PDB file of C-alpha atoms in Angstrom:
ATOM      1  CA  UNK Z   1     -15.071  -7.076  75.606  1.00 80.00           C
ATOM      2  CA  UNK Z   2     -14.037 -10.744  76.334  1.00 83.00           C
ATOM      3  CA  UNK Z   3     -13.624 -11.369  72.804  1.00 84.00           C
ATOM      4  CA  UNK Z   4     -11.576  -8.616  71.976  1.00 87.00           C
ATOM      5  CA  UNK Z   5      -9.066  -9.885  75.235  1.00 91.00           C
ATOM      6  CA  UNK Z   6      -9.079 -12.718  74.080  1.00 89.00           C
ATOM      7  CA  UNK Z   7      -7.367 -11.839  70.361  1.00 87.00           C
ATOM      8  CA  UNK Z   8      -5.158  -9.621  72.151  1.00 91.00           C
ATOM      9  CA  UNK Z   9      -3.556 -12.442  74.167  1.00 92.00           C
ATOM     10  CA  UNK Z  10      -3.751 -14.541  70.752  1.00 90.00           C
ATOM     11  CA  UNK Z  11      -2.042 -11.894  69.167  1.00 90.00           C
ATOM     12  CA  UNK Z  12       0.920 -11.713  72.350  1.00 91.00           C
ATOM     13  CA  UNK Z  13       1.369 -15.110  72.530  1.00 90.00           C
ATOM     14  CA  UNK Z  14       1.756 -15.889  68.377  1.00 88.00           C
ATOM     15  CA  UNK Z  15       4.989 -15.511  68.424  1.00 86.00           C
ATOM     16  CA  UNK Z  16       5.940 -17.469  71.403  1.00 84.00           C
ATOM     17  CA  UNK Z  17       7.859 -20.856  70.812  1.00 82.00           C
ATOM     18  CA  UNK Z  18       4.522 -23.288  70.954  1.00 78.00           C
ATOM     19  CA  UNK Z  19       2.403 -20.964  68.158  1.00 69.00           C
ATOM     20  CA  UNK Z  20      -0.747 -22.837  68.027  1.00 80.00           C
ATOM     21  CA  UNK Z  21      -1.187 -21.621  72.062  1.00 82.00           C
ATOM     22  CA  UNK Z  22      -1.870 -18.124  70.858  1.00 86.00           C
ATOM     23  CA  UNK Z  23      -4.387 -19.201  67.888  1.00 85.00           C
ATOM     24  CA  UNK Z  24      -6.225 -21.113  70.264  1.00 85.00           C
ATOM     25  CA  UNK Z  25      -7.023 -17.647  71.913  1.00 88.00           C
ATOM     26  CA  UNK Z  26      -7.681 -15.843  68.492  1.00 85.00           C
ATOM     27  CA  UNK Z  27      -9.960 -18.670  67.432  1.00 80.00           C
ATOM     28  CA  UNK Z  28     -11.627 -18.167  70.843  1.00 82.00           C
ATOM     29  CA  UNK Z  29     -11.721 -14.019  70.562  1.00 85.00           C
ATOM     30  CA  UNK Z  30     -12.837 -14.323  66.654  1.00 82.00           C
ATOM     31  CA  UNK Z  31     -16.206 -15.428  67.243  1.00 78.00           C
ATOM     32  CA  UNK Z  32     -17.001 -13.848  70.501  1.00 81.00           C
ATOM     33  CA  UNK Z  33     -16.438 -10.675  68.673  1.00 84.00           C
ATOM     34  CA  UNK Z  34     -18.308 -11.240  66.121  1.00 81.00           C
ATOM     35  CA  UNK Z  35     -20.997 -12.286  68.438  1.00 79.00           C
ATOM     36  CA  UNK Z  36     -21.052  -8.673  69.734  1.00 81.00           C
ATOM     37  CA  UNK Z  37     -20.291  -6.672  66.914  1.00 83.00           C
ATOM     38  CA  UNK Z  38     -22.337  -5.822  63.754  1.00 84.00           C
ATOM     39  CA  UNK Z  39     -19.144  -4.606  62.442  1.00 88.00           C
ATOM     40  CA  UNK Z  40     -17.016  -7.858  62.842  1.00 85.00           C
ATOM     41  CA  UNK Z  41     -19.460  -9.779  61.636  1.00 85.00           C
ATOM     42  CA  UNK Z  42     -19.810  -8.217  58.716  1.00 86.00           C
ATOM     43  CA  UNK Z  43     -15.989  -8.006  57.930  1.00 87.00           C
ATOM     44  CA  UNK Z  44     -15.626 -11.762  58.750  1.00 85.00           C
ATOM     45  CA  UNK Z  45     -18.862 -12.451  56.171  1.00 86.00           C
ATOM     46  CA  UNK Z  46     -16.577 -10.742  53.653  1.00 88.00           C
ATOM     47  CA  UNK Z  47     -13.729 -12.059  54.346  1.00 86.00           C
ATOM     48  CA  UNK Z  48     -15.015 -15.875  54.359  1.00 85.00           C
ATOM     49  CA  UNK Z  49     -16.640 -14.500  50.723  1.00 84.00           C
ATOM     50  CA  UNK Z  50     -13.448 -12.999  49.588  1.00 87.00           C
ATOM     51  CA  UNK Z  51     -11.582 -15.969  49.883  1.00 87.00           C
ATOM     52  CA  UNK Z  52     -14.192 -18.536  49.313  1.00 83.00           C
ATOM     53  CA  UNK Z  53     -12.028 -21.455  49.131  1.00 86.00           C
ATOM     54  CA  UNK Z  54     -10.455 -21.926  52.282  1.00 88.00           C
ATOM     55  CA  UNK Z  55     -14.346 -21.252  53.543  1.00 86.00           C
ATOM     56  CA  UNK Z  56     -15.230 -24.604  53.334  1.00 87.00           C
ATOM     57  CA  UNK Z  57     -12.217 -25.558  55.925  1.00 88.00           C
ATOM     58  CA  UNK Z  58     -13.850 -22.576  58.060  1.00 85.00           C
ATOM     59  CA  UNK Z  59     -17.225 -25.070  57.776  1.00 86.00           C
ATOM     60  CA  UNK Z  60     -15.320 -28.076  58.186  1.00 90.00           C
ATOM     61  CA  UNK Z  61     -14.188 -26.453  61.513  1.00 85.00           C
ATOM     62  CA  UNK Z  62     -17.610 -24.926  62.519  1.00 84.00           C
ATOM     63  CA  UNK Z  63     -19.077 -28.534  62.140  1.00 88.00           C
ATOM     64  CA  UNK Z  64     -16.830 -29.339  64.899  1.00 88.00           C
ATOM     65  CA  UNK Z  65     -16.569 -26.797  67.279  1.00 81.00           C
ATOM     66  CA  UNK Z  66     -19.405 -26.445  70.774  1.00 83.00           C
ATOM     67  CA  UNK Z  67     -23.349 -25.277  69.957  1.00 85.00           C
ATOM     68  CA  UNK Z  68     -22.226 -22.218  71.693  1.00 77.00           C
ATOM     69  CA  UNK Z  69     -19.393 -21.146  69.572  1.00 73.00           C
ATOM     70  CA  UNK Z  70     -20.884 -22.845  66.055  1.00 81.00           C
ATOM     71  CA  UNK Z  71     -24.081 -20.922  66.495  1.00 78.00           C
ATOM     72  CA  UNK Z  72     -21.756 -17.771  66.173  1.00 75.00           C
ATOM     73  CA  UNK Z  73     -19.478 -18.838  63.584  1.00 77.00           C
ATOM     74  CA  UNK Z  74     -23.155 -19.556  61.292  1.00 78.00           C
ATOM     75  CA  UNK Z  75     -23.771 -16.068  61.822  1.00 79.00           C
ATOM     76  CA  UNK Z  76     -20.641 -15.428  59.506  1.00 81.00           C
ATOM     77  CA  UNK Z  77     -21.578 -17.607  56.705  1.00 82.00           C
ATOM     78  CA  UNK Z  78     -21.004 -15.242  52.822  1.00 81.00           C
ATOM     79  CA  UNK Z  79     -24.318 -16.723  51.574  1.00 81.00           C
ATOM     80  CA  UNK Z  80     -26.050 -13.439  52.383  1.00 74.00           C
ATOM     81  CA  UNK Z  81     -23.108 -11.574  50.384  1.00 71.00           C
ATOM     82  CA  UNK Z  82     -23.211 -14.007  47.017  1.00 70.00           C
ATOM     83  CA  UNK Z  83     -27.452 -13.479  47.233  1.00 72.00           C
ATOM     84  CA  UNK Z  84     -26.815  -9.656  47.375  1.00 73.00           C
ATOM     85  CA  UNK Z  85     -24.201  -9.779  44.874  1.00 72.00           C
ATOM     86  CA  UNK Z  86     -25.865 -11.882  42.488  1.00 72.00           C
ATOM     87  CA  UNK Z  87     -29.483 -10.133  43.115  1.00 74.00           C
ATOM     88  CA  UNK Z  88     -27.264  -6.475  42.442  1.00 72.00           C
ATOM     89  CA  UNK Z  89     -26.468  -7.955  38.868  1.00 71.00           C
ATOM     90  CA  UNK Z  90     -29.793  -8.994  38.225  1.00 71.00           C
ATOM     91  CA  UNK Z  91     -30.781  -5.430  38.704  1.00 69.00           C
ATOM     92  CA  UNK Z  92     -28.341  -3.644  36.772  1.00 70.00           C
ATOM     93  CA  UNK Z  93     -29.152  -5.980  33.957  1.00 71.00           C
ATOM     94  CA  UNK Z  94     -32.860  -5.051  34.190  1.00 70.00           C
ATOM     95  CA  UNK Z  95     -32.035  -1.144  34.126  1.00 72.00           C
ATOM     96  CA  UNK Z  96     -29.780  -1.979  31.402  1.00 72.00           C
ATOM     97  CA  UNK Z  97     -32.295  -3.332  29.000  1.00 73.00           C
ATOM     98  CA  UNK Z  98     -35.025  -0.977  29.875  1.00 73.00           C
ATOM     99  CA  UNK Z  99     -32.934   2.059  28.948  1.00 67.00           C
ATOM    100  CA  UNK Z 100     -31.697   0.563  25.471  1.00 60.00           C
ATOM    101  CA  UNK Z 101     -35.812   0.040  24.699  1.00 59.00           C
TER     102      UNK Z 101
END
């Protein structure tokens, strides 16, 4: 609930003349979120994997953020995804080369 409030003010406040005073509240309501929700977490985990480049600036930041809120934004990391991924190919290669025998 908190983190959801929290990106709602983010979100009212963006547009206001400082901008980085709302993104201070998204970056706050981001993780709680995804503390909470299964759901969020997942779609930030894809997200972070979707656009895997700018996910080592997400680490950069984690590094440098409280234990509280870092513990939170680990729980988001795309590893999981790329071992799922990569384990999925593996598979479909296997059933592959049993049917052409």
């Amino acid at each position: 609930m908190a983190g959801a409030i929290c990106l709602l003010i983010g979100l009212a406040f963006l547009p206001l003349p400082p901008p980085f005073f709302g993104m201070v509240f998204i970056a706050l309501g981001v993780p709680l979120l995804a503390a909470g929700s299964k759901r969020t977490r997942r779609f930030i985990q894809y997200l972070r994997w979707r656009y895997y480049r700018h996910n080592a600036k997400v680490e950069f930041l984690l590094a440098r953020l409280p234990r509280a809120l870092r513990k939170h934004g680990h729980k988001t990391r795309p590893d999981v995804l790329v071992r799922i991924r990569k384990n999925g190919a593996q598979r479909k290669r296997q059933i592959n080369s049993t049917k052409a025998l």
